[in-house]
Amino acid sequence: MEDSVAVDAKRILLRYGTPISVLDRISKEERIGLARTVATTPLQDREVRLRELLAEMGHIKAAS
């Protein structure tokens, strides 16, 4: 079960713009947590919210 959740989480993160190089550095637990947060975010805000979360966690640089 956990593997299918992790795979779905990876798909969600890729769908909303997480670069593959960043995704490879994120732990399985973080991926699942991020995907859950993104899934509860309104559809039109998901990509922006995901980028904000990735920046807050230090995985990407914050947009200027």
XYZ file of N, CA and C in Angstrom:
192
model
N 0.824 -1.200 0.000
C 0.000 0.000 0.000
C 0.861 1.255 0.000
N 1.894 1.280 0.854
C 2.717 2.474 0.959
C 3.402 2.808 -0.361
N 3.820 1.777 -1.103
C 4.479 2.027 -2.380
C 3.548 2.698 -3.370
N 2.287 2.285 -3.413
C 1.351 2.906 -4.346
C 1.066 4.349 -3.934
N 1.039 4.632 -2.644
C 0.856 6.006 -2.172
C 2.054 6.853 -2.581
N 3.244 6.313 -2.426
C 4.456 7.041 -2.797
C 4.501 7.316 -4.305
N 4.073 6.353 -5.092
C 4.046 6.528 -6.548
C 3.028 7.604 -6.923
N 1.855 7.561 -6.314
C 0.834 8.582 -6.576
C 1.327 9.964 -6.156
N 2.013 10.030 -5.025
C 2.551 11.304 -4.552
C 3.556 11.862 -5.559
N 4.407 11.002 -6.067
C 5.397 11.426 -7.062
C 4.705 11.955 -8.314
N 3.669 11.289 -8.745
C 2.922 11.744 -9.926
C 2.295 13.115 -9.699
N 1.714 13.309 -8.520
C 1.096 14.602 -8.201
C 2.145 15.705 -8.228
N 3.276 15.458 -7.607
C 4.319 16.480 -7.564
C 4.861 16.794 -8.954
N 5.038 15.787 -9.768
C 5.469 16.020 -11.154
C 4.413 16.786 -11.933
N 3.168 16.424 -11.717
C 2.043 17.063 -12.431
C 2.010 18.563 -12.184
N 2.336 18.960 -10.956
C 2.256 20.375 -10.612
C 3.600 21.089 -10.624
N 4.584 20.511 -11.302
C 5.778 21.261 -11.647
C 7.043 21.020 -10.859
N 7.096 20.005 -10.028
C 8.347 19.735 -9.320
C 9.374 19.193 -10.311
N 10.538 19.830 -10.423
C 11.568 19.311 -11.323
C 12.027 17.917 -10.871
N 12.328 17.057 -11.826
C 12.749 15.689 -11.518
C 14.005 15.697 -10.653
N 14.927 16.593 -10.931
C 16.162 16.647 -10.143
C 15.880 16.976 -8.680
N 14.877 17.769 -8.423
C 14.477 18.094 -7.050
C 13.746 16.906 -6.439
N 12.870 16.316 -7.190
C 12.078 15.186 -6.698
C 12.960 14.027 -6.258
N 14.053 13.817 -6.949
C 14.975 12.733 -6.599
C 15.648 12.947 -5.247
N 15.711 14.194 -4.788
C 16.362 14.498 -3.509
C 15.387 14.528 -2.334
N 14.100 14.437 -2.601
C 13.081 14.518 -1.558
C 12.753 13.107 -1.062
N 12.707 12.946 0.242
C 12.391 11.629 0.808
C 10.953 11.223 0.493
N 10.703 9.946 0.570
C 9.377 9.406 0.298
C 8.331 10.028 1.230
N 8.674 10.188 2.491
C 7.746 10.769 3.465
C 7.420 12.225 3.127
N 8.457 12.984 2.722
C 8.226 14.383 2.333
C 7.356 14.465 1.085
N 7.603 13.585 0.133
C 6.782 13.569 -1.093
C 5.318 13.365 -0.760
N 5.050 12.401 0.107
C 3.665 12.101 0.473
C 3.030 13.300 1.179
N 3.763 13.911 2.094
C 3.250 15.084 2.798
C 2.973 16.247 1.865
N 3.907 16.502 0.958
C 3.708 17.578 -0.021
C 2.499 17.301 -0.915
N 2.386 16.077 -1.379
C 1.269 15.716 -2.254
C -0.061 15.866 -1.538
N -0.113 15.498 -0.271
C -1.356 15.657 0.499
C -1.729 17.124 0.633
N -0.736 17.961 0.883
C -1.001 19.394 0.990
C -1.484 19.955 -0.342
N -0.825 19.578 -1.410
C -1.203 20.065 -2.746
C -2.608 19.590 -3.106
N -2.934 18.364 -2.760
C -4.254 17.816 -3.094
C -5.386 18.544 -2.380
N -5.098 19.154 -1.231
C -6.140 19.879 -0.504
C -6.158 21.372 -0.828
N -5.260 21.786 -1.705
C -5.190 23.179 -2.154
C -6.129 23.349 -3.344
N -6.828 24.497 -3.438
C -7.689 24.715 -4.608
C -6.906 24.522 -5.913
N -7.551 23.938 -6.892
C -6.912 23.546 -8.146
C -6.090 24.665 -8.774
N -6.631 25.855 -8.844
C -5.941 26.954 -9.521
C -4.697 27.425 -8.762
N -4.568 27.057 -7.490
C -3.439 27.505 -6.678
C -2.382 26.434 -6.443
N -2.588 25.241 -6.946
C -1.713 24.120 -6.615
C -0.273 24.308 -7.050
N -0.047 24.735 -8.265
C 1.327 24.886 -8.755
C 2.085 25.938 -7.949
N 1.450 27.058 -7.697
C 2.083 28.134 -6.933
C 2.351 27.678 -5.501
N 1.385 27.030 -4.884
C 1.552 26.565 -3.502
C 2.666 25.532 -3.393
N 2.749 24.641 -4.360
C 3.803 23.644 -4.347
C 5.172 24.305 -4.430
N 5.319 25.269 -5.297
C 6.600 25.986 -5.417
C 6.943 26.699 -4.108
N 5.929 27.298 -3.466
C 6.156 27.955 -2.181
C 6.647 26.952 -1.134
N 5.993 25.799 -1.070
C 6.377 24.770 -0.108
C 7.796 24.263 -0.367
N 8.122 24.026 -1.626
C 9.466 23.554 -1.973
C 10.520 24.592 -1.601
N 10.205 25.869 -1.786
C 11.135 26.937 -1.421
C 11.286 27.016 0.104
N 10.170 26.916 0.827
C 10.215 26.962 2.290
C 11.052 25.818 2.855
N 10.999 24.675 2.203
C 11.731 23.498 2.663
C 13.187 23.500 2.190
N 13.546 24.498 1.369
C 14.921 24.612 0.902
C 15.271 23.740 -0.304
N 14.267 23.217 -0.976
C 14.523 22.357 -2.125
C 14.738 23.154 -3.424
N 14.142 24.333 -3.490
C 14.336 25.220 -4.649
C 14.517 26.645 -4.126
N 15.017 27.515 -4.987
C 15.145 28.920 -4.630
C 13.782 29.586 -4.743
N 13.517 30.500 -3.840
C 12.255 31.247 -3.862
C 12.254 32.189 -5.050
N 11.095 32.354 -5.662
C 10.952 33.271 -6.801
C 11.098 34.703 -6.303
N 11.776 35.523 -7.081
C 12.001 36.921 -6.690
C 10.853 37.783 -7.080
